[in-house]
XYZ file of C-alpha atoms in Angstrom:
393
model
C 26.966 -12.492 -7.606
C 25.167 -12.815 -4.273
C 23.398 -10.112 -2.325
C 20.931 -9.878 0.550
C 17.858 -7.660 0.743
C 15.467 -7.266 3.690
C 11.857 -6.090 3.571
C 9.081 -5.831 6.163
C 5.330 -5.846 6.527
C 2.877 -5.117 9.334
C -0.599 -6.362 10.211
C -3.773 -4.302 10.088
C -3.561 -4.025 13.887
C -0.266 -2.149 13.814
C -0.985 1.356 15.187
C 0.033 3.130 11.977
C -2.034 0.746 9.864
C -5.010 1.190 12.171
C -4.790 4.909 11.422
C -4.565 4.250 7.687
C -7.666 2.084 7.946
C -9.589 4.765 9.824
C -8.636 7.456 7.293
C -9.611 5.276 4.345
C -12.866 4.211 6.024
C -13.819 7.867 6.378
C -12.855 8.473 2.730
C -14.957 5.510 1.584
C -17.963 6.617 3.627
C -17.824 10.093 2.091
C -17.056 9.095 -1.493
C -19.914 6.555 -1.463
C -22.302 9.503 -1.061
C -20.321 12.293 -2.742
C -17.927 10.880 -5.389
C -16.401 14.292 -6.125
C -15.591 15.104 -2.498
C -12.159 16.482 -1.670
C -10.741 14.494 1.206
C -7.390 14.704 2.954
C -8.041 12.902 6.201
C -5.323 12.006 8.678
C -5.593 10.103 11.930
C -3.478 9.668 15.001
C -4.202 7.187 17.743
C -2.778 6.699 21.191
C -3.940 5.096 24.427
C -7.671 5.677 24.727
C -7.909 8.292 21.998
C -8.274 8.785 18.244
C -7.960 12.202 16.609
C -9.222 12.875 13.069
C -7.545 15.803 11.331
C -7.332 17.301 7.854
C -9.330 19.004 5.138
C -12.615 17.709 3.753
C -14.949 19.516 1.354
C -18.136 17.562 0.684
C -21.912 17.691 0.447
C -22.137 14.401 2.337
C -22.768 13.973 6.038
C -21.343 10.934 7.753
C -21.131 9.907 11.375
C -17.375 10.102 11.774
C -17.332 8.693 15.294
C -19.357 5.644 14.232
C -17.149 5.106 11.163
C -14.024 5.260 13.312
C -15.336 2.809 15.896
C -16.523 0.311 13.282
C -13.103 0.319 11.615
C -11.369 -0.286 14.955
C -13.794 -3.108 15.823
C -13.251 -4.814 12.478
C -9.504 -4.850 13.070
C -10.084 -6.492 16.430
C -9.537 -3.864 19.123
C -12.787 -4.507 20.970
C -11.623 -5.483 24.458
C -10.427 -3.217 27.247
C -7.619 -5.631 28.143
C -6.003 -4.909 24.764
C -5.277 -1.398 26.014
C -7.292 0.115 23.168
C -11.015 -0.463 22.764
C -13.351 0.744 20.011
C -16.219 0.927 22.478
C -14.557 3.252 24.968
C -11.855 5.260 23.178
C -12.401 8.991 22.700
C -12.858 10.208 19.112
C -11.811 13.812 18.504
C -12.718 15.588 15.266
C -10.580 18.438 13.932
C -11.660 18.594 10.273
C -11.955 21.763 8.174
C -12.508 22.528 4.482
C -9.868 22.336 1.760
C -8.010 25.584 1.146
C -9.615 27.684 -1.592
C -6.120 28.403 -2.932
C -5.579 24.696 -3.552
C -9.116 24.092 -4.824
C -8.843 26.712 -7.584
C -5.938 24.821 -9.137
C -7.636 21.455 -8.896
C -11.080 22.604 -10.124
C -9.663 23.885 -13.405
C -6.148 23.090 -14.503
C -3.509 25.518 -15.710
C -3.904 24.347 -19.314
C -7.691 24.889 -19.330
C -7.276 28.403 -17.943
C -4.824 29.185 -20.714
C -6.912 27.644 -23.489
C -4.501 24.831 -24.322
C -6.811 22.054 -23.103
C -10.440 21.701 -24.104
C -11.473 18.133 -23.227
C -13.192 16.917 -20.057
C -9.960 16.019 -18.255
C -9.449 19.568 -17.050
C -8.658 19.205 -13.352
C -5.171 19.962 -12.101
C -2.902 17.886 -9.909
C -3.733 18.313 -6.224
C -0.096 18.927 -5.337
C 3.398 18.969 -6.758
C 5.644 15.959 -6.372
C 6.831 12.752 -7.966
C 5.545 9.192 -7.733
C 7.031 5.835 -8.657
C 5.661 2.578 -9.988
C 7.641 -0.663 -9.916
C 7.361 -4.189 -11.273
C 9.597 -7.246 -11.477
C 9.145 -10.732 -12.889
C 10.216 -12.351 -9.588
C 6.600 -13.356 -8.800
C 3.369 -14.003 -10.712
C 1.915 -10.681 -9.515
C 5.086 -8.941 -10.765
C 5.887 -7.790 -7.239
C 9.239 -8.270 -5.459
C 9.671 -11.736 -3.973
C 10.675 -10.510 -0.500
C 7.746 -8.111 -0.365
C 5.298 -10.878 -1.270
C 6.755 -13.166 1.409
C 6.678 -10.555 4.195
C 3.176 -9.387 3.271
C 1.859 -12.952 3.039
C 3.185 -13.661 6.525
C 1.386 -10.606 7.924
C -1.858 -11.553 6.220
C -1.564 -15.105 7.508
C -0.910 -13.835 11.030
C -4.202 -11.955 10.886
C -6.031 -14.935 9.372
C -5.085 -17.338 12.179
C -6.026 -14.697 14.765
C -9.429 -13.886 13.295
C -10.287 -17.506 12.515
C -9.568 -18.505 16.109
C -6.839 -20.955 15.104
C -4.518 -19.136 17.525
C -6.950 -17.637 20.021
C -4.296 -15.937 22.131
C -3.084 -13.626 19.368
C -3.888 -9.916 19.466
C -4.132 -7.504 16.501
C -0.661 -5.912 16.400
C 2.116 -7.638 14.502
C 5.106 -7.244 12.204
C 7.020 -9.504 9.829
C 10.314 -9.258 7.988
C 12.340 -11.435 5.632
C 15.856 -11.205 4.242
C 16.182 -12.688 0.772
C 19.422 -14.020 -0.630
C 19.769 -13.354 -4.343
C 22.113 -15.157 -6.710
C 22.655 -13.349 -10.014
C 19.450 -11.403 -9.427
C 17.320 -14.459 -8.657
C 15.914 -15.143 -5.154
C 17.320 -18.491 -3.987
C 16.675 -18.655 -0.235
C 15.564 -16.773 2.855
C 18.441 -15.940 5.150
C 16.163 -14.982 8.032
C 12.485 -14.650 8.919
C 11.125 -12.410 11.681
C 7.591 -12.600 13.066
C 6.547 -10.439 16.019
C 2.974 -10.834 17.212
C 0.999 -9.334 20.053
C -0.419 -11.956 22.400
C -2.308 -12.630 25.625
C -0.186 -12.443 28.795
C -0.549 -16.084 29.861
C 0.959 -17.814 26.808
C 4.606 -18.903 26.756
C 7.164 -17.853 24.188
C 7.867 -21.510 23.370
C 4.226 -22.061 22.459
C 4.054 -18.884 20.388
C 7.199 -19.850 18.501
C 5.998 -23.394 17.784
C 2.531 -22.213 16.733
C 3.801 -19.400 14.511
C 6.245 -21.681 12.706
C 3.585 -24.354 12.177
C 0.557 -22.157 11.431
C 2.037 -19.012 9.885
C 5.484 -19.610 8.387
C 5.097 -23.140 6.967
C 1.808 -22.487 5.126
C 3.259 -19.345 3.511
C 6.930 -20.003 2.730
C 7.841 -22.685 0.197
C 10.219 -25.059 1.975
C 12.729 -24.792 -0.854
C 13.566 -21.254 0.345
C 14.333 -22.405 3.904
C 17.448 -24.391 4.752
C 19.514 -25.265 7.819
C 21.112 -21.809 7.760
C 17.815 -19.888 7.763
C 17.350 -18.088 11.069
C 13.803 -17.770 12.402
C 13.012 -15.134 15.020
C 9.602 -15.179 16.725
C 8.962 -12.368 19.227
C 12.697 -11.832 19.731
C 12.173 -9.493 22.717
C 10.521 -12.382 24.554
C 7.176 -10.675 25.211
C 4.672 -8.616 23.193
C 1.536 -8.112 25.297
C 1.313 -4.319 25.140
C 0.732 -3.343 21.511
C -1.384 -1.275 19.173
C -1.940 2.388 20.056
C -1.390 1.556 23.750
C 2.173 0.543 22.953
C 3.061 3.040 20.255
C 1.251 6.082 18.874
C -0.133 5.486 15.377
C -0.245 7.966 12.522
C -1.671 7.869 8.995
C 0.941 7.600 6.251
C 3.846 6.324 8.323
C 4.131 2.966 6.549
C 4.575 4.130 2.964
C 7.218 1.508 2.134
C 4.970 -1.281 3.442
C 2.210 0.215 1.243
C 4.285 0.048 -1.940
C 7.275 -2.193 -2.779
C 9.050 -2.904 0.476
C 12.058 -0.783 -0.387
C 12.761 -2.452 -3.732
C 11.708 0.655 -5.644
C 11.980 4.382 -5.012
C 9.226 6.327 -3.253
C 8.160 9.914 -3.814
C 7.348 10.364 -0.135
C 3.615 10.959 -0.308
C 1.226 8.730 1.619
C -1.952 7.258 0.110
C -4.518 6.702 2.855
C -7.252 9.235 3.509
C -6.705 11.043 0.204
C -9.272 11.362 -2.579
C -7.977 10.579 -6.095
C -7.323 14.193 -7.100
C -4.243 13.791 -4.915
C -1.645 12.426 -7.322
C 0.310 10.949 -4.410
C -2.310 8.244 -4.594
C -3.860 8.156 -8.077
C -0.684 8.708 -10.083
C 1.110 6.055 -8.027
C -1.558 3.617 -9.203
C -1.023 4.711 -12.803
C 2.754 4.394 -12.477
C 2.396 0.839 -11.124
C 0.054 0.043 -14.033
C 2.653 1.315 -16.475
C 5.540 -0.583 -14.885
C 3.547 -3.816 -14.584
C 2.436 -3.726 -18.204
C 5.974 -2.990 -19.380
C 7.216 -6.122 -17.605
C 4.180 -8.166 -18.704
C 4.879 -7.095 -22.295
C 8.383 -8.539 -22.072
C 9.998 -5.143 -22.603
C 11.988 -5.601 -19.370
C 12.233 -8.047 -16.506
C 12.399 -5.211 -13.978
C 11.031 -1.703 -14.380
C 10.482 1.522 -12.459
C 8.362 4.389 -13.778
C 8.594 7.915 -12.364
C 5.899 10.532 -12.974
C 6.146 14.129 -11.703
C 3.546 16.888 -11.366
C 3.101 20.580 -10.570
C 0.131 21.670 -8.478
C -2.766 22.827 -10.628
C -1.218 21.486 -13.849
C -2.787 18.495 -15.594
C 0.023 17.212 -17.796
C 2.878 15.493 -15.974
C 6.194 17.306 -16.017
C 8.157 14.082 -16.391
C 7.600 10.438 -17.289
C 10.812 8.495 -16.807
C 11.468 4.764 -17.222
C 14.351 2.810 -15.687
C 14.756 -0.881 -16.550
C 18.036 -1.457 -14.710
C 19.739 -2.872 -17.781
C 16.987 -5.447 -18.417
C 15.173 -3.626 -21.228
C 15.007 -5.227 -24.677
C 14.753 -1.745 -26.208
C 16.002 1.574 -24.854
C 14.487 3.090 -21.713
C 13.918 6.277 -23.705
C 11.790 4.411 -26.252
C 9.822 2.596 -23.544
C 9.108 5.929 -21.823
C 7.929 7.418 -25.126
C 5.656 4.439 -25.789
C 4.366 4.528 -22.232
C 3.482 8.207 -22.390
C 1.736 7.795 -25.765
C -0.352 4.895 -24.446
C -1.298 6.024 -20.916
C -2.928 9.370 -20.168
C -1.255 10.482 -16.939
C -3.455 13.539 -16.383
C -5.203 13.288 -12.987
C -8.764 13.337 -14.353
C -7.898 10.722 -16.976
C -6.372 8.483 -14.302
C -9.468 8.884 -12.103
C -11.727 8.004 -15.021
C -9.691 5.084 -16.375
C -9.172 3.389 -13.015
C -12.678 4.257 -11.736
C -11.315 5.862 -8.593
C -14.408 7.746 -7.407
C -15.775 4.658 -5.657
C -15.405 3.425 -2.055
C -12.586 0.964 -2.822
C -9.934 2.213 -0.438
C -10.484 0.622 2.963
C -9.375 -2.868 1.819
C -6.173 -1.312 0.471
C -5.239 0.255 3.804
C -3.384 -2.886 4.937
C -1.200 -5.426 3.110
C -0.243 -3.070 0.304
C -1.812 -1.213 -2.597
C -0.010 -3.225 -5.272
C -0.057 -6.868 -6.231
C -3.637 -6.968 -4.882
C -5.115 -8.839 -7.817
C -7.696 -10.442 -5.509
C -9.368 -7.029 -5.125
C -9.924 -6.613 -8.868
C -8.366 -3.135 -9.008
C -7.673 -2.020 -12.557
C -4.121 -0.827 -11.995
C -3.136 -4.461 -11.465
C -4.404 -5.543 -14.886
C -2.000 -6.172 -17.768
C -4.474 -5.281 -20.494
C -2.184 -2.956 -22.452
C 0.836 -5.279 -22.531
C 0.111 -6.294 -26.135
C -0.233 -2.643 -27.175
C 3.126 -1.746 -25.622
C 4.781 -4.773 -27.236
C 3.441 -3.886 -30.702
C 4.525 -0.278 -30.384
C 8.023 -1.428 -29.432
C 8.021 -3.723 -32.492
C 9.430 -6.750 -30.670
């Protein structure tokens, strides 16, 4: 059976990703000084302006304007001709404290108030909602093949820009691949799309030749490209106006790029700018950890884990496992083993994954999962043997 599946990625200079980076840079700056701060920071950016919004409760003082400008400079928007410049853009601050009604449920969970929980993990979930974790044996990082290809192309596009290999490139860019699967196995790429912002005096022919030679070929194994593979480079013909000057950016608008590229479900909550009491972020990391270890244990070749919460309640309302018919034991048993092995309470997740540290800015682009190079604990497979033994396989 053959099927096709498309997935995309964007560079750190994409306007939405720029906003994610700003929000996470502010979070990191605060949490480095005040690890227990409550942060829900959102950003929007448009031509000549950045606005910081949200709720922050902290004992720390940081220079928000400086933090914003440094993040923008690091991405590469430091010239007026780009239409957006860290040195001259306005930075507006509209931050206020977290609602006391929310804080009372996070400070002490429902179970602690009712005497049914007595250990140190007594904070409640920062909101209701469900999160998903996903893993597949298609790649060594147990991420979907198409997602890895699209993300690697975006990262490479940024590398050749920042290294000066392609001096005419500008920060904004997008990539997309369509994978052809045969009996569930990726066999070829049907098409590859790379759109990159550039200086006005470079020709499309040069961009196409350079992108194929310097971006696509170093990333994509030639065995996945054949004579039928279609390659599109800047298909509109021109991409000079980009970044916030070309399209307003907003934190949390690239949640599929942040996770699994559409291969798995998504609960809808964004990650960037949120401290780890927000289960949108922290529980998504735990769900990925669960799914990855299930696949690493050989319990399934493909797995999705759903975890659901109520605001102010510590214990999850639901832990569900779906192995899409690939499980070697029942999904019900895997879910039971998973829940007995991993503590999904928010405070336990924060403690286990060491989430009260300034680790978030590097995660704001190129995905939160499969990032083994960052050393994040949710990408480790250190409980695979435990899960396998409990399943008695």
